[in-house]
Short mmCIF file of N, CA and C in Angstrom, two decimals:
data_model
loop_
_atom_site.label_atom_id
_atom_site.label_comp_id
_atom_site.label_asym_id
_atom_site.label_seq_id
_atom_site.Cartn_x
_atom_site.Cartn_y
_atom_site.Cartn_z
N GLN P 975 -14.18 18.65 -2.78
CA GLN P 975 -14.78 17.37 -2.55
C GLN P 975 -13.46 16.27 -3.24
N VAL P 976 -13.67 15.44 -2.28
CA VAL P 976 -12.41 14.35 -2.87
C VAL P 976 -12.88 13.31 -3.35
N GLN P 977 -12.66 13.18 -4.53
CA GLN P 977 -13.30 11.69 -5.24
C GLN P 977 -12.21 10.94 -5.89
N LEU P 978 -12.49 9.35 -5.69
CA LEU P 978 -11.77 8.19 -6.08
C LEU P 978 -12.30 7.57 -6.69
N VAL P 979 -11.97 7.34 -7.99
CA VAL P 979 -12.70 6.61 -9.00
C VAL P 979 -11.78 5.62 -9.60
N GLN P 980 -12.44 4.22 -9.22
CA GLN P 980 -11.37 3.12 -9.68
C GLN P 980 -11.73 2.67 -10.91
N SER P 981 -10.68 1.94 -11.70
CA SER P 981 -10.91 0.84 -12.72
C SER P 981 -9.94 -0.32 -12.70
N GLY P 982 -10.15 -1.11 -13.51
CA GLY P 982 -9.35 -2.57 -13.68
C GLY P 982 -9.87 -3.39 -12.77
N GLY P 983 -9.17 -4.25 -12.69
CA GLY P 983 -9.75 -5.52 -12.07
C GLY P 983 -10.08 -6.61 -12.96
N GLY P 984 -11.01 -7.57 -12.68
CA GLY P 984 -11.28 -8.63 -13.77
C GLY P 984 -10.97 -9.92 -12.99
N LEU P 985 -11.04 -11.10 -13.98
CA LEU P 985 -10.70 -12.30 -13.83
C LEU P 985 -9.17 -12.49 -14.51
N VAL P 986 -8.57 -13.13 -13.86
CA VAL P 986 -6.97 -13.72 -14.42
C VAL P 986 -6.56 -14.94 -13.57
N GLN P 987 -5.88 -15.82 -14.68
CA GLN P 987 -5.48 -16.99 -14.01
C GLN P 987 -4.22 -16.51 -13.17
N PRO P 988 -4.07 -17.75 -12.29
CA PRO P 988 -2.67 -17.56 -11.39
C PRO P 988 -1.38 -17.40 -12.10
N GLY P 989 -0.84 -16.78 -11.41
CA GLY P 989 0.80 -16.24 -12.27
C GLY P 989 0.51 -15.32 -12.87
N GLY P 990 -0.85 -14.65 -13.22
CA GLY P 990 -1.12 -13.39 -14.40
C GLY P 990 -0.80 -12.16 -13.60
N SER P 991 -0.94 -10.99 -14.33
CA SER P 991 -1.16 -9.77 -13.73
C SER P 991 -2.31 -8.82 -13.84
N LEU P 992 -2.50 -8.05 -12.90
CA LEU P 992 -3.44 -6.82 -13.23
C LEU P 992 -2.81 -5.68 -13.01
N ARG P 993 -3.41 -4.59 -13.24
CA ARG P 993 -3.05 -3.19 -13.04
C ARG P 993 -4.39 -2.49 -12.31
N LEU P 994 -4.74 -2.05 -11.03
CA LEU P 994 -5.66 -1.31 -10.80
C LEU P 994 -5.31 0.32 -10.77
N SER P 995 -6.42 0.75 -10.84
CA SER P 995 -6.17 2.54 -11.15
C SER P 995 -7.11 3.36 -10.52
N CYS P 996 -6.51 4.28 -9.44
CA CYS P 996 -7.86 5.25 -8.69
C CYS P 996 -7.22 6.54 -9.32
N ALA P 997 -8.41 7.03 -10.12
CA ALA P 997 -8.47 8.46 -10.47
C ALA P 997 -8.67 9.40 -9.45
N THR P 998 -7.74 10.29 -9.10
CA THR P 998 -8.31 11.32 -8.20
C THR P 998 -7.87 12.62 -8.70
N SER P 999 -7.65 13.66 -8.04
CA SER P 999 -7.28 15.02 -8.05
C SER P 999 -6.01 15.50 -7.62
N LYS P 1000 -5.51 16.63 -8.23
CA LYS P 1000 -4.08 17.13 -7.67
C LYS P 1000 -4.24 17.37 -6.43
N LEU P 1001 -5.10 18.01 -5.88
CA LEU P 1001 -5.15 18.37 -4.24
C LEU P 1001 -4.82 16.94 -3.50
N VAL P 1002 -5.61 16.11 -3.81
CA VAL P 1002 -5.70 14.72 -3.36
C VAL P 1002 -4.10 14.23 -3.12
N LEU P 1003 -3.61 14.30 -4.49
CA LEU P 1003 -2.14 13.54 -4.31
C LEU P 1003 -1.08 14.59 -3.97
N ASP P 1004 -1.26 16.02 -3.74
CA ASP P 1004 -0.45 16.58 -2.99
C ASP P 1004 -0.53 16.80 -1.74
N TYR P 1005 -1.32 16.40 -1.19
CA TYR P 1005 -1.59 16.64 0.48
C TYR P 1005 -2.02 15.46 1.41
N TYR P 1006 -2.79 14.69 0.22
CA TYR P 1006 -3.28 13.23 0.98
C TYR P 1006 -2.69 11.91 0.74
N ILE P 1007 -2.85 11.01 1.66
CA ILE P 1007 -2.37 9.44 1.54
C ILE P 1007 -2.78 9.23 0.72
N VAL P 1008 -2.71 8.03 -0.19
CA VAL P 1008 -3.94 7.22 -0.98
C VAL P 1008 -3.32 5.73 -0.93
N ALA P 1009 -4.11 4.99 -0.35
CA ALA P 1009 -4.00 3.64 0.40
C ALA P 1009 -4.68 2.45 -0.57
N TRP P 1010 -4.19 1.11 -0.70
CA TRP P 1010 -4.72 0.17 -1.40
C TRP P 1010 -5.19 -0.70 -0.13
N PHE P 1011 -6.42 -1.28 -0.09
CA PHE P 1011 -7.12 -2.30 1.02
C PHE P 1011 -7.66 -3.32 0.04
N ARG P 1012 -7.57 -4.73 0.62
CA ARG P 1012 -8.78 -5.48 0.13
C ARG P 1012 -9.48 -6.09 0.82
N GLN P 1013 -10.55 -6.64 0.55
CA GLN P 1013 -11.58 -7.52 1.78
C GLN P 1013 -11.95 -8.73 0.86
N ALA P 1014 -11.65 -9.89 1.50
CA ALA P 1014 -12.37 -11.11 0.69
C ALA P 1014 -13.32 -11.50 1.25
N PRO P 1015 -14.21 -12.40 1.00
CA PRO P 1015 -15.73 -12.45 1.61
C PRO P 1015 -15.21 -13.27 2.72
N GLY P 1016 -16.05 -12.64 4.38
CA GLY P 1016 -15.75 -13.47 5.23
C GLY P 1016 -14.71 -13.29 5.84
N LYS P 1017 -13.83 -12.25 5.48
CA LYS P 1017 -12.31 -12.01 5.88
C LYS P 1017 -12.36 -10.20 6.28
N ASP P 1018 -11.64 -10.17 7.40
CA ASP P 1018 -11.45 -8.55 7.70
C ASP P 1018 -10.60 -7.95 6.24
N ARG P 1019 -10.94 -6.69 6.22
CA ARG P 1019 -10.18 -5.70 5.33
C ARG P 1019 -8.89 -5.74 5.73
N GLU P 1020 -7.92 -5.96 4.54
CA GLU P 1020 -6.43 -6.11 4.64
C GLU P 1020 -6.00 -4.68 3.99
N ARG P 1021 -4.86 -4.22 4.64
CA ARG P 1021 -4.18 -2.96 4.10
C ARG P 1021 -3.10 -3.56 3.56
N ILE P 1022 -2.91 -2.89 2.33
CA ILE P 1022 -1.98 -3.42 1.30
C ILE P 1022 -0.78 -2.40 1.26
N SER P 1023 -0.83 -1.10 0.83
CA SER P 1023 0.02 -0.09 0.25
C SER P 1023 -0.64 0.98 0.64
N CYS P 1024 0.72 1.83 0.82
CA CYS P 1024 0.39 3.51 0.86
C CYS P 1024 1.25 4.27 0.31
N ILE P 1025 0.87 5.45 -0.14
CA ILE P 1025 1.73 6.41 -1.04
C ILE P 1025 1.18 7.63 -0.59
N SER P 1026 2.24 8.75 -0.42
CA SER P 1026 1.98 10.13 -0.23
C SER P 1026 3.12 10.64 -0.67
N ARG P 1027 3.13 12.08 -1.03
CA ARG P 1027 4.01 12.99 -1.55
C ARG P 1027 4.92 13.09 -0.36
N SER P 1028 4.59 13.11 1.02
CA SER P 1028 5.69 13.27 1.98
C SER P 1028 6.40 11.84 2.47
N ASP P 1029 5.86 11.05 2.30
CA ASP P 1029 6.00 9.42 2.98
C ASP P 1029 6.73 8.69 1.65
N GLY P 1030 6.43 8.82 0.38
CA GLY P 1030 7.18 7.87 -0.73
C GLY P 1030 5.91 6.78 -0.20
N ASN P 1031 6.09 5.40 -0.64
CA ASN P 1031 5.47 4.61 -0.56
C ASN P 1031 5.86 3.43 0.41
N LEU P 1032 4.62 3.10 1.02
CA LEU P 1032 5.02 1.86 1.93
C LEU P 1032 4.21 0.70 1.56
N THR P 1033 4.36 -0.51 1.74
CA THR P 1033 3.78 -1.78 1.72
C THR P 1033 3.75 -2.51 2.76
N TYR P 1034 2.35 -2.93 3.41
CA TYR P 1034 2.31 -3.34 4.81
C TYR P 1034 1.87 -4.77 4.62
N ALA P 1035 1.48 -5.30 3.72
CA ALA P 1035 1.11 -6.99 4.25
C ALA P 1035 2.22 -7.35 3.48
N ASP P 1036 2.75 -8.59 4.04
CA ASP P 1036 3.61 -9.64 3.43
C ASP P 1036 3.55 -10.27 2.41
N SER P 1037 2.43 -10.58 2.62
CA SER P 1037 1.87 -11.56 1.49
C SER P 1037 1.84 -11.08 0.17
N VAL P 1038 1.98 -9.58 -0.02
CA VAL P 1038 1.90 -9.01 -1.41
C VAL P 1038 3.19 -8.50 -1.84
N LYS P 1039 4.30 -8.73 -0.61
CA LYS P 1039 5.66 -7.97 -0.81
C LYS P 1039 6.34 -8.57 -1.97
N GLY P 1040 7.08 -7.88 -2.76
CA GLY P 1040 7.50 -8.80 -4.04
C GLY P 1040 6.67 -8.90 -5.06
N ARG P 1041 5.39 -8.64 -4.95
CA ARG P 1041 4.32 -9.02 -6.23
C ARG P 1041 3.50 -7.84 -6.24
N PHE P 1042 3.46 -7.06 -5.34
CA PHE P 1042 2.50 -5.82 -5.62
C PHE P 1042 3.18 -4.34 -5.69
N THR P 1043 2.71 -3.50 -6.35
CA THR P 1043 3.75 -2.55 -6.08
C THR P 1043 2.80 -1.15 -6.56
N ILE P 1044 2.85 0.11 -5.61
CA ILE P 1044 1.84 0.81 -5.49
C ILE P 1044 2.80 2.00 -6.31
N SER P 1045 2.13 2.80 -7.13
CA SER P 1045 2.53 3.92 -7.59
C SER P 1045 1.85 4.91 -8.06
N ARG P 1046 2.31 6.19 -8.74
CA ARG P 1046 1.46 7.34 -8.85
C ARG P 1046 1.92 8.22 -10.15
N ASP P 1047 1.32 8.86 -10.78
CA ASP P 1047 1.08 9.33 -12.17
C ASP P 1047 0.75 10.98 -11.70
N ASP P 1048 1.63 11.72 -11.04
CA ASP P 1048 0.88 13.08 -11.23
C ASP P 1048 0.31 13.69 -12.24
N ALA P 1049 0.95 13.63 -13.54
CA ALA P 1049 0.55 13.95 -14.64
C ALA P 1049 -0.93 13.95 -14.83
N LYS P 1050 -1.22 12.53 -14.93
CA LYS P 1050 -2.44 11.98 -14.77
C LYS P 1050 -3.52 11.96 -13.51
N ASN P 1051 -2.93 12.52 -12.55
CA ASN P 1051 -3.73 12.25 -11.11
C ASN P 1051 -4.09 11.15 -11.03
N MET P 1052 -3.44 10.07 -10.81
CA MET P 1052 -3.61 8.50 -10.75
C MET P 1052 -2.44 7.99 -9.95
N VAL P 1053 -3.18 6.99 -9.20
CA VAL P 1053 -2.64 5.77 -8.30
C VAL P 1053 -3.12 4.41 -8.88
N TYR P 1054 -1.91 3.72 -8.75
CA TYR P 1054 -2.15 2.50 -9.22
C TYR P 1054 -1.73 1.46 -8.50
N LEU P 1055 -2.19 0.41 -8.64
CA LEU P 1055 -1.57 -0.83 -7.89
C LEU P 1055 -1.69 -1.95 -8.82
N GLN P 1056 0.11 -2.32 -9.22
CA GLN P 1056 0.07 -3.17 -9.93
C GLN P 1056 0.50 -4.41 -9.39
N MET P 1057 -0.36 -5.55 -9.85
CA MET P 1057 -0.13 -6.93 -9.21
C MET P 1057 0.62 -7.74 -10.02
N ASN P 1058 1.30 -8.46 -9.76
CA ASN P 1058 2.36 -9.46 -10.58
C ASN P 1058 1.92 -10.89 -9.65
N SER P 1059 2.29 -12.09 -10.44
CA SER P 1059 2.30 -13.39 -9.81
C SER P 1059 0.98 -13.82 -9.03
N LEU P 1060 -0.05 -13.23 -9.55
CA LEU P 1060 -1.44 -13.36 -8.82
C LEU P 1060 -1.46 -14.85 -8.20
N LYS P 1061 -2.26 -14.81 -7.39
CA LYS P 1061 -2.57 -16.11 -6.60
C LYS P 1061 -3.98 -16.22 -6.21
N PRO P 1062 -4.48 -17.43 -6.35
CA PRO P 1062 -6.05 -17.23 -5.87
C PRO P 1062 -6.22 -16.63 -4.73
N GLU P 1063 -5.35 -16.98 -3.58
CA GLU P 1063 -5.71 -16.06 -2.39
C GLU P 1063 -5.71 -14.61 -2.39
N ASP P 1064 -5.32 -14.15 -3.61
CA ASP P 1064 -5.46 -12.84 -4.01
C ASP P 1064 -6.94 -12.30 -4.32
N THR P 1065 -7.81 -13.26 -4.51
CA THR P 1065 -9.20 -12.68 -4.81
C THR P 1065 -9.91 -12.14 -3.68
N ALA P 1066 -10.05 -10.78 -4.05
CA ALA P 1066 -10.84 -9.97 -3.07
C ALA P 1066 -11.81 -8.81 -4.17
N THR P 1067 -12.29 -7.83 -3.43
CA THR P 1067 -12.66 -6.68 -3.81
C THR P 1067 -11.47 -5.26 -3.25
N TYR P 1068 -10.85 -5.20 -4.13
CA TYR P 1068 -9.98 -4.27 -3.80
C TYR P 1068 -10.55 -2.49 -3.85
N TYR P 1069 -9.88 -1.90 -2.78
CA TYR P 1069 -10.45 -0.33 -2.72
C TYR P 1069 -9.10 0.43 -2.66
N CYS P 1070 -9.25 1.71 -3.12
CA CYS P 1070 -8.61 2.78 -2.87
C CYS P 1070 -9.21 3.55 -1.95
N ALA P 1071 -8.40 4.32 -1.16
CA ALA P 1071 -8.92 5.16 -0.02
C ALA P 1071 -7.93 6.31 0.14
N ALA P 1072 -8.51 7.73 0.65
CA ALA P 1072 -7.53 8.59 0.80
C ALA P 1072 -8.21 9.35 1.97
N ASP P 1073 -6.97 10.29 2.89
CA ASP P 1073 -7.30 10.72 4.05
C ASP P 1073 -5.98 11.67 4.14
N LEU P 1074 -6.40 12.66 5.28
CA LEU P 1074 -5.10 13.79 5.23
C LEU P 1074 -4.41 12.90 6.33
N LEU P 1075 -3.29 12.03 6.07
CA LEU P 1075 -2.66 11.49 7.18
C LEU P 1075 -1.13 11.26 6.77
N HIS P 1076 -0.23 10.21 7.34
CA HIS P 1076 0.63 9.82 6.89
C HIS P 1076 0.44 8.52 7.02
N CYS P 1077 1.47 7.90 6.02
CA CYS P 1077 1.20 6.50 5.94
C CYS P 1077 1.50 5.51 6.92
N TYR P 1078 2.22 6.34 7.89
CA TYR P 1078 2.78 5.37 9.01
C TYR P 1078 1.84 5.83 9.95
N HIS P 1079 0.70 6.19 9.90
CA HIS P 1079 -0.14 6.24 10.74
C HIS P 1079 -0.94 5.04 10.52
N LEU P 1080 -1.39 4.18 9.40
CA LEU P 1080 -2.30 3.52 9.12
C LEU P 1080 -2.13 2.07 10.09
N PRO P 1081 -0.95 1.83 10.26
CA PRO P 1081 -1.04 0.22 11.07
C PRO P 1081 -1.46 0.57 12.66
N THR P 1082 -1.59 1.48 13.26
CA THR P 1082 -2.50 1.99 14.43
C THR P 1082 -3.57 2.39 14.41
N MET P 1083 -4.20 2.54 13.11
CA MET P 1083 -5.39 3.28 13.12
C MET P 1083 -6.67 2.24 13.19
N THR P 1084 -7.60 2.67 14.06
CA THR P 1084 -8.84 1.85 14.45
C THR P 1084 -9.93 2.35 13.48
N SER P 1085 -9.84 3.53 12.96
CA SER P 1085 -11.17 4.07 12.04
C SER P 1085 -10.94 4.04 10.72
N PRO P 1086 -11.85 3.99 9.79
CA PRO P 1086 -11.27 3.66 8.33
C PRO P 1086 -11.09 5.16 8.03
N LEU P 1087 -10.28 5.09 6.95
CA LEU P 1087 -10.08 6.14 5.90
C LEU P 1087 -10.95 7.13 5.77
N LYS P 1088 -10.84 8.42 5.39
CA LYS P 1088 -12.54 8.99 5.07
C LYS P 1088 -13.05 9.17 3.66
N TYR P 1089 -12.07 8.65 2.75
CA TYR P 1089 -12.68 8.93 1.63
C TYR P 1089 -12.11 7.37 1.05
N TRP P 1090 -13.02 6.80 0.13
CA TRP P 1090 -13.08 5.66 -0.67
C TRP P 1090 -13.75 5.46 -1.95
N GLY P 1091 -12.78 4.87 -2.87
CA GLY P 1091 -13.01 4.47 -4.18
C GLY P 1091 -14.46 3.52 -4.02
N GLN P 1092 -15.02 3.09 -5.08
CA GLN P 1092 -15.83 2.21 -5.46
C GLN P 1092 -15.81 0.66 -5.41
N GLY P 1093 -14.32 0.53 -5.44
CA GLY P 1093 -14.05 -0.91 -5.34
C GLY P 1093 -14.11 -1.61 -6.67
N ALA P 1094 -13.19 -2.58 -6.86
CA ALA P 1094 -12.78 -3.27 -8.10
C ALA P 1094 -12.63 -4.95 -7.42
N GLN P 1095 -13.54 -5.75 -8.00
CA GLN P 1095 -13.43 -7.35 -8.07
C GLN P 1095 -12.39 -7.79 -8.74
N VAL P 1096 -11.32 -8.28 -8.09
CA VAL P 1096 -10.16 -9.39 -8.68
C VAL P 1096 -10.61 -10.63 -8.36
N THR P 1097 -10.26 -11.27 -9.45
CA THR P 1097 -10.66 -12.81 -9.11
C THR P 1097 -9.50 -13.77 -9.91
N VAL P 1098 -8.76 -14.33 -9.10
CA VAL P 1098 -7.49 -15.16 -9.51
C VAL P 1098 -8.19 -16.66 -9.63
N SER P 1099 -8.35 -17.01 -10.69
CA SER P 1099 -8.72 -18.78 -10.82
C SER P 1099 -8.35 -19.31 -12.35
N SER P 1100 -8.34 -20.24 -12.25
CA SER P 1100 -7.85 -21.11 -13.64
C SER P 1100 -9.07 -21.53 -14.10
#
């Protein structure tokens, strides 16, 4: 069974940093992609980054390039999203998700990934 358990999130001032964590299993890290998404109230879900053993890591959202970094710690079975230079427009609920795919599939997918974390609220405000 694939499980994704998120931690992190919270309230941060503009310009600050946060790290989101997604705890999973060795099976997922060996064979699945893990991606980060976010959704702000009234907006569509936005694809942020993806990582896998075969694809490395990819960042899709131009709005976060240079500020957000996806990474993994195989020893801890964790995937992280390091978020720096946060802006009020980064306020959203953030989700990690996993599926048996390649990261390069994501931009053309019309259906959601199969497994999702519970979500973490990130609020950027002074």
